[in-house]
PDB file of C-alpha atoms in Angstrom:
ATOM      1  CA  MET E   1     188.316 169.452 141.097  1.00  0.00           C
ATOM      2  CA  ALA E   2     184.687 169.419 140.144  1.00  0.00           C
ATOM      3  CA  ARG E   3     185.263 167.653 136.708  1.00  0.00           C
ATOM      4  CA  ASN E   4     187.108 164.677 138.633  1.00  0.00           C
ATOM      5  CA  LEU E   5     184.125 164.325 140.854  1.00  0.00           C
ATOM      6  CA  ILE E   6     181.645 164.199 138.000  1.00  0.00           C
ATOM      7  CA  PHE E   7     184.021 161.823 136.098  1.00  0.00           C
ATOM      8  CA  ILE E   8     184.100 159.537 139.057  1.00  0.00           C
ATOM      9  CA  SER E   9     180.441 159.757 139.529  1.00  0.00           C
ATOM     10  CA  CYS E  10     179.774 158.820 136.021  1.00  0.00           C
ATOM     11  CA  LEU E  11     182.065 156.184 136.077  1.00  0.00           C
ATOM     12  CA  THR E  12     180.937 154.621 139.389  1.00  0.00           C
ATOM     13  CA  LEU E  13     177.134 154.828 137.644  1.00  0.00           C
ATOM     14  CA  VAL E  14     178.335 152.831 134.587  1.00  0.00           C
ATOM     15  CA  PHE E  15     179.680 150.040 136.701  1.00  0.00           C
ATOM     16  CA  VAL E  16     176.732 149.940 138.915  1.00  0.00           C
ATOM     17  CA  TRP E  17     174.625 149.821 135.768  1.00  0.00           C
ATOM     18  CA  GLN E  18     176.507 146.881 134.155  1.00  0.00           C
ATOM     19  CA  ALA E  19     176.383 144.932 137.383  1.00  0.00           C
ATOM     20  CA  ALA E  20     172.731 144.902 137.581  1.00  0.00           C
ATOM     21  CA  ALA E  21     171.040 141.472 137.174  1.00  0.00           C
ATOM     22  CA  GLN E  22     169.131 140.661 134.004  1.00  0.00           C
ATOM     23  CA  ASN E  23     165.371 140.497 134.223  1.00  0.00           C
ATOM     24  CA  LEU E  24     162.639 139.167 132.154  1.00  0.00           C
ATOM     25  CA  THR E  25     158.951 140.083 132.232  1.00  0.00           C
ATOM     26  CA  THR E  26     156.772 137.543 130.625  1.00  0.00           C
ATOM     27  CA  SER E  27     153.490 135.914 131.350  1.00  0.00           C
ATOM     28  CA  GLY E  28     155.091 132.486 132.659  1.00  0.00           C
ATOM     29  CA  GLY E  29     158.078 130.985 133.578  1.00  0.00           C
ATOM     30  CA  GLY E  30     160.229 129.329 136.238  1.00  0.00           C
ATOM     31  CA  TYR E  31     164.013 128.466 137.107  1.00  0.00           C
ATOM     32  CA  PHE E  32     165.019 125.280 138.872  1.00  0.00           C
ATOM     33  CA  GLU E  33     168.660 124.229 140.020  1.00  0.00           C
ATOM     34  CA  GLU E  34     170.046 121.143 141.172  1.00  0.00           C
ATOM     35  CA  ALA E  35     173.612 119.960 141.895  1.00  0.00           C
ATOM     36  CA  THR E  36     174.345 118.793 138.490  1.00  0.00           C
ATOM     37  CA  PHE E  37     172.050 121.150 136.010  1.00  0.00           C
ATOM     38  CA  ASN E  38     170.010 124.044 135.944  1.00  0.00           C
ATOM     39  CA  PHE E  39     166.684 124.519 134.081  1.00  0.00           C
ATOM     40  CA  SER E  40     165.263 127.866 133.144  1.00  0.00           C
ATOM     41  CA  TRP E  41     162.036 128.404 130.821  1.00  0.00           C
ATOM     42  CA  SER E  42     159.663 131.236 129.860  1.00  0.00           C
ATOM     43  CA  MET E  43     156.299 131.429 128.205  1.00  0.00           C
ATOM     44  CA  GLY E  44     155.200 134.183 125.695  1.00  0.00           C
ATOM     45  CA  GLU E  45     157.049 133.814 122.380  1.00  0.00           C
ATOM     46  CA  PRO E  46     155.586 130.660 120.609  1.00  0.00           C
ATOM     47  CA  ILE E  47     157.873 131.104 117.434  1.00  0.00           C
ATOM     48  CA  THR E  48     161.602 131.645 117.201  1.00  0.00           C
ATOM     49  CA  GLU E  49     163.850 131.611 114.181  1.00  0.00           C
ATOM     50  CA  THR E  50     167.636 131.604 113.869  1.00  0.00           C
ATOM     51  CA  TYR E  51     169.402 133.512 111.144  1.00  0.00           C
ATOM     52  CA  ALA E  52     172.867 133.071 109.911  1.00  0.00           C
ATOM     53  CA  ASN E  53     174.958 135.211 107.279  1.00  0.00           C
ATOM     54  CA  ASN E  54     178.734 135.072 106.932  1.00  0.00           C
ATOM     55  CA  GLY E  55     179.345 133.595 110.224  1.00  0.00           C
ATOM     56  CA  ALA E  56     177.163 135.774 112.503  1.00  0.00           C
ATOM     57  CA  VAL E  57     174.059 134.074 114.134  1.00  0.00           C
ATOM     58  CA  LEU E  58     171.035 135.843 115.410  1.00  0.00           C
ATOM     59  CA  THR E  59     168.555 133.978 117.427  1.00  0.00           C
ATOM     60  CA  GLN E  60     165.186 135.396 118.423  1.00  0.00           C
ATOM     61  CA  GLY E  61     163.437 134.666 121.621  1.00  0.00           C
ATOM     62  CA  PHE E  62     163.567 135.787 125.217  1.00  0.00           C
ATOM     63  CA  GLN E  63     165.941 133.181 126.613  1.00  0.00           C
ATOM     64  CA  GLN E  64     169.089 132.180 124.687  1.00  0.00           C
ATOM     65  CA  SER E  65     171.947 129.847 125.262  1.00  0.00           C
ATOM     66  CA  LEU E  66     175.325 130.092 124.043  1.00  0.00           C
ATOM     67  CA  LEU E  67     175.549 128.555 120.740  1.00  0.00           C
ATOM     68  CA  GLU E  68     178.276 126.359 120.998  1.00  0.00           C
ATOM     69  CA  PRO E  69     179.774 125.317 117.369  1.00  0.00           C
ATOM     70  CA  VAL E  70     179.432 121.592 116.865  1.00  0.00           C
ATOM     71  CA  GLY E  71     182.329 121.340 114.548  1.00  0.00           C
ATOM     72  CA  ILE E  72     184.100 118.119 113.908  1.00  0.00           C
ATOM     73  CA  HIS E  73     183.360 115.728 116.577  1.00  0.00           C
ATOM     74  CA  PRO E  74     184.857 112.441 116.073  1.00  0.00           C
ATOM     75  CA  GLU E  75     182.738 109.198 117.734  1.00  0.00           C
ATOM     76  CA  LYS E  76     185.219 106.149 118.108  1.00  0.00           C
ATOM     77  CA  SER E  77     183.318 102.889 117.459  1.00  0.00           C
ATOM     78  CA  SER E  78     183.956  99.426 118.872  1.00  0.00           C
ATOM     79  CA  ALA E  79     184.230  98.438 115.076  1.00  0.00           C
ATOM     80  CA  GLY E  80     187.546 100.256 114.885  1.00  0.00           C
ATOM     81  CA  PHE E  81     187.005 103.482 113.153  1.00  0.00           C
ATOM     82  CA  LYS E  82     185.963 107.061 113.939  1.00  0.00           C
ATOM     83  CA  VAL E  83     182.968 109.119 112.527  1.00  0.00           C
ATOM     84  CA  GLN E  84     183.239 112.696 111.613  1.00  0.00           C
ATOM     85  CA  VAL E  85     180.240 114.879 110.407  1.00  0.00           C
ATOM     86  CA  TYR E  86     181.131 118.379 109.314  1.00  0.00           C
ATOM     87  CA  PRO E  87     180.395 121.215 108.771  1.00  0.00           C
ATOM     88  CA  ASN E  88     177.970 121.657 111.564  1.00  0.00           C
ATOM     89  CA  PRO E  89     175.978 123.805 111.462  1.00  0.00           C
ATOM     90  CA  THR E  90     175.632 123.817 107.668  1.00  0.00           C
ATOM     91  CA  ARG E  91     174.056 125.607 104.858  1.00  0.00           C
ATOM     92  CA  GLY E  92     173.512 122.409 102.624  1.00  0.00           C
ATOM     93  CA  MET E  93     176.278 120.058 102.049  1.00  0.00           C
ATOM     94  CA  VAL E  94     177.496 117.875 104.803  1.00  0.00           C
ATOM     95  CA  PHE E  95     180.576 115.586 104.745  1.00  0.00           C
ATOM     96  CA  VAL E  96     180.525 112.240 106.696  1.00  0.00           C
ATOM     97  CA  LYS E  97     183.728 110.778 107.125  1.00  0.00           C
ATOM     98  CA  PHE E  98     184.982 107.389 108.290  1.00  0.00           C
ATOM     99  CA  VAL E  99     188.637 107.210 109.896  1.00  0.00           C
ATOM    100  CA  GLN E 100     190.029 103.668 109.738  1.00  0.00           C
ATOM    101  CA  GLU E 101     191.950 102.374 112.735  1.00  0.00           C
ATOM    102  CA  SER E 102     192.279  98.644 112.175  1.00  0.00           C
ATOM    103  CA  GLU E 103     190.096  96.905 109.833  1.00  0.00           C
ATOM    104  CA  SER E 104     188.223  97.861 106.613  1.00  0.00           C
ATOM    105  CA  ILE E 105     185.104  99.961 106.611  1.00  0.00           C
ATOM    106  CA  GLN E 106     181.955  98.067 106.486  1.00  0.00           C
ATOM    107  CA  GLU E 107     178.876  99.037 104.659  1.00  0.00           C
ATOM    108  CA  LEU E 108     176.996 101.489 107.075  1.00  0.00           C
ATOM    109  CA  ASN E 109     173.396 103.000 106.642  1.00  0.00           C
ATOM    110  CA  PHE E 110     172.324 106.580 107.346  1.00  0.00           C
ATOM    111  CA  THR E 111     169.005 107.730 108.151  1.00  0.00           C
ATOM    112  CA  LEU E 112     168.123 111.434 108.407  1.00  0.00           C
ATOM    113  CA  TYR E 113     165.239 112.374 110.566  1.00  0.00           C
ATOM    114  CA  ASP E 114     163.503 115.689 111.264  1.00  0.00           C
ATOM    115  CA  LEU E 115     162.897 117.029 114.949  1.00  0.00           C
ATOM    116  CA  VAL E 116     159.505 115.390 115.020  1.00  0.00           C
ATOM    117  CA  GLY E 117     161.091 111.897 114.382  1.00  0.00           C
ATOM    118  CA  ASN E 118     159.946 111.789 110.722  1.00  0.00           C
ATOM    119  CA  LYS E 119     162.391 109.527 108.504  1.00  0.00           C
ATOM    120  CA  LEU E 120     163.347 111.880 105.571  1.00  0.00           C
ATOM    121  CA  THR E 121     165.684 109.674 103.714  1.00  0.00           C
ATOM    122  CA  THR E 122     167.641 106.413 104.083  1.00  0.00           C
ATOM    123  CA  GLU E 123     170.899 105.603 102.033  1.00  0.00           C
ATOM    124  CA  ILE E 124     173.851 103.207 102.258  1.00  0.00           C
ATOM    125  CA  LEU E 125     177.109 104.906 102.768  1.00  0.00           C
ATOM    126  CA  PRO E 126     179.650 102.746 100.728  1.00  0.00           C
ATOM    127  CA  THR E 127     182.761 104.687 101.134  1.00  0.00           C
ATOM    128  CA  GLU E 128     185.208 106.212 103.583  1.00  0.00           C
ATOM    129  CA  SER E 129     184.037 109.961 102.727  1.00  0.00           C
ATOM    130  CA  ASN E 130     180.290 110.863 101.892  1.00  0.00           C
ATOM    131  CA  LEU E 131     178.403 113.926 101.055  1.00  0.00           C
ATOM    132  CA  LEU E 132     175.027 114.402 102.332  1.00  0.00           C
ATOM    133  CA  ASP E 133     173.109 116.900 100.258  1.00  0.00           C
ATOM    134  CA  MET E 134     170.752 118.896 102.720  1.00  0.00           C
ATOM    135  CA  THR E 135     170.119 122.016 100.505  1.00  0.00           C
ATOM    136  CA  GLY E 136     166.625 121.243  99.676  1.00  0.00           C
ATOM    137  CA  LEU E 137     165.512 121.042 103.492  1.00  0.00           C
ATOM    138  CA  PRO E 138     164.356 124.136 105.509  1.00  0.00           C
ATOM    139  CA  GLY E 139     166.520 125.642 108.117  1.00  0.00           C
ATOM    140  CA  SER E 140     166.043 123.417 111.255  1.00  0.00           C
ATOM    141  CA  ALA E 141     167.778 120.762 113.306  1.00  0.00           C
ATOM    142  CA  TYR E 142     167.975 117.268 112.007  1.00  0.00           C
ATOM    143  CA  PHE E 143     169.274 113.938 113.296  1.00  0.00           C
ATOM    144  CA  LEU E 144     171.472 111.795 111.394  1.00  0.00           C
ATOM    145  CA  ARG E 145     171.673 108.213 112.461  1.00  0.00           C
ATOM    146  CA  ILE E 146     174.318 105.934 111.251  1.00  0.00           C
ATOM    147  CA  THR E 147     174.166 102.420 111.655  1.00  0.00           C
ATOM    148  CA  GLY E 148     176.337  99.178 110.706  1.00  0.00           C
ATOM    149  CA  GLU E 149     177.301  95.874 111.994  1.00  0.00           C
ATOM    150  CA  GLY E 150     177.613  96.312 115.763  1.00  0.00           C
ATOM    151  CA  PHE E 151     177.587 100.205 115.360  1.00  0.00           C
ATOM    152  CA  GLN E 152     175.210 102.729 116.095  1.00  0.00           C
ATOM    153  CA  TYR E 153     175.962 106.865 115.870  1.00  0.00           C
ATOM    154  CA  THR E 154     173.501 109.752 116.085  1.00  0.00           C
ATOM    155  CA  VAL E 155     174.352 113.324 115.430  1.00  0.00           C
ATOM    156  CA  LEU E 156     172.426 116.446 115.683  1.00  0.00           C
ATOM    157  CA  ILE E 157     172.871 118.461 112.415  1.00  0.00           C
ATOM    158  CA  GLN E 158     171.737 122.191 112.567  1.00  0.00           C
ATOM    159  CA  LYS E 159     170.845 123.620 109.081  1.00  0.00           C
ATOM    160  CA  PHE E 160     170.626 127.201 108.479  1.00  0.00           C
ATOM    161  CA  LYS E 161     168.566 128.885 105.700  1.00  0.00           C
TER     162      LYS E 161
END
């Protein structure tokens, strides 16, 4: 009988500890909530990094959102084709693919920007399937802007080390 009582007490404590709210002690921060969004921030850790190895991702920092995979996210254009950029996140090579729906693919330009907005490269994408080499770039987030006649598409590409 005493064993059962100890077991039930320990089991209850485990459930109570797991139900406790998460707390953060930092030098500053705040939380705001509206009907359509919430915003949470904290101060105290000026530099964070993200490491990836064999499919596992580790992000340093106090507050971490869920890392949602971006994957292949086609964007349908009014020009009659879809754009696919993959793999995203990447370690180096990124494929940019155009899927025709009605007319032939026009000549498209792409420009790669860093997070600050510095233009890193500008090239013409002549074919339906193109390869973008990002192996020489440091691990960070980049914006790929694809433009053509009556078409503009921007995608965020996450590059790991």
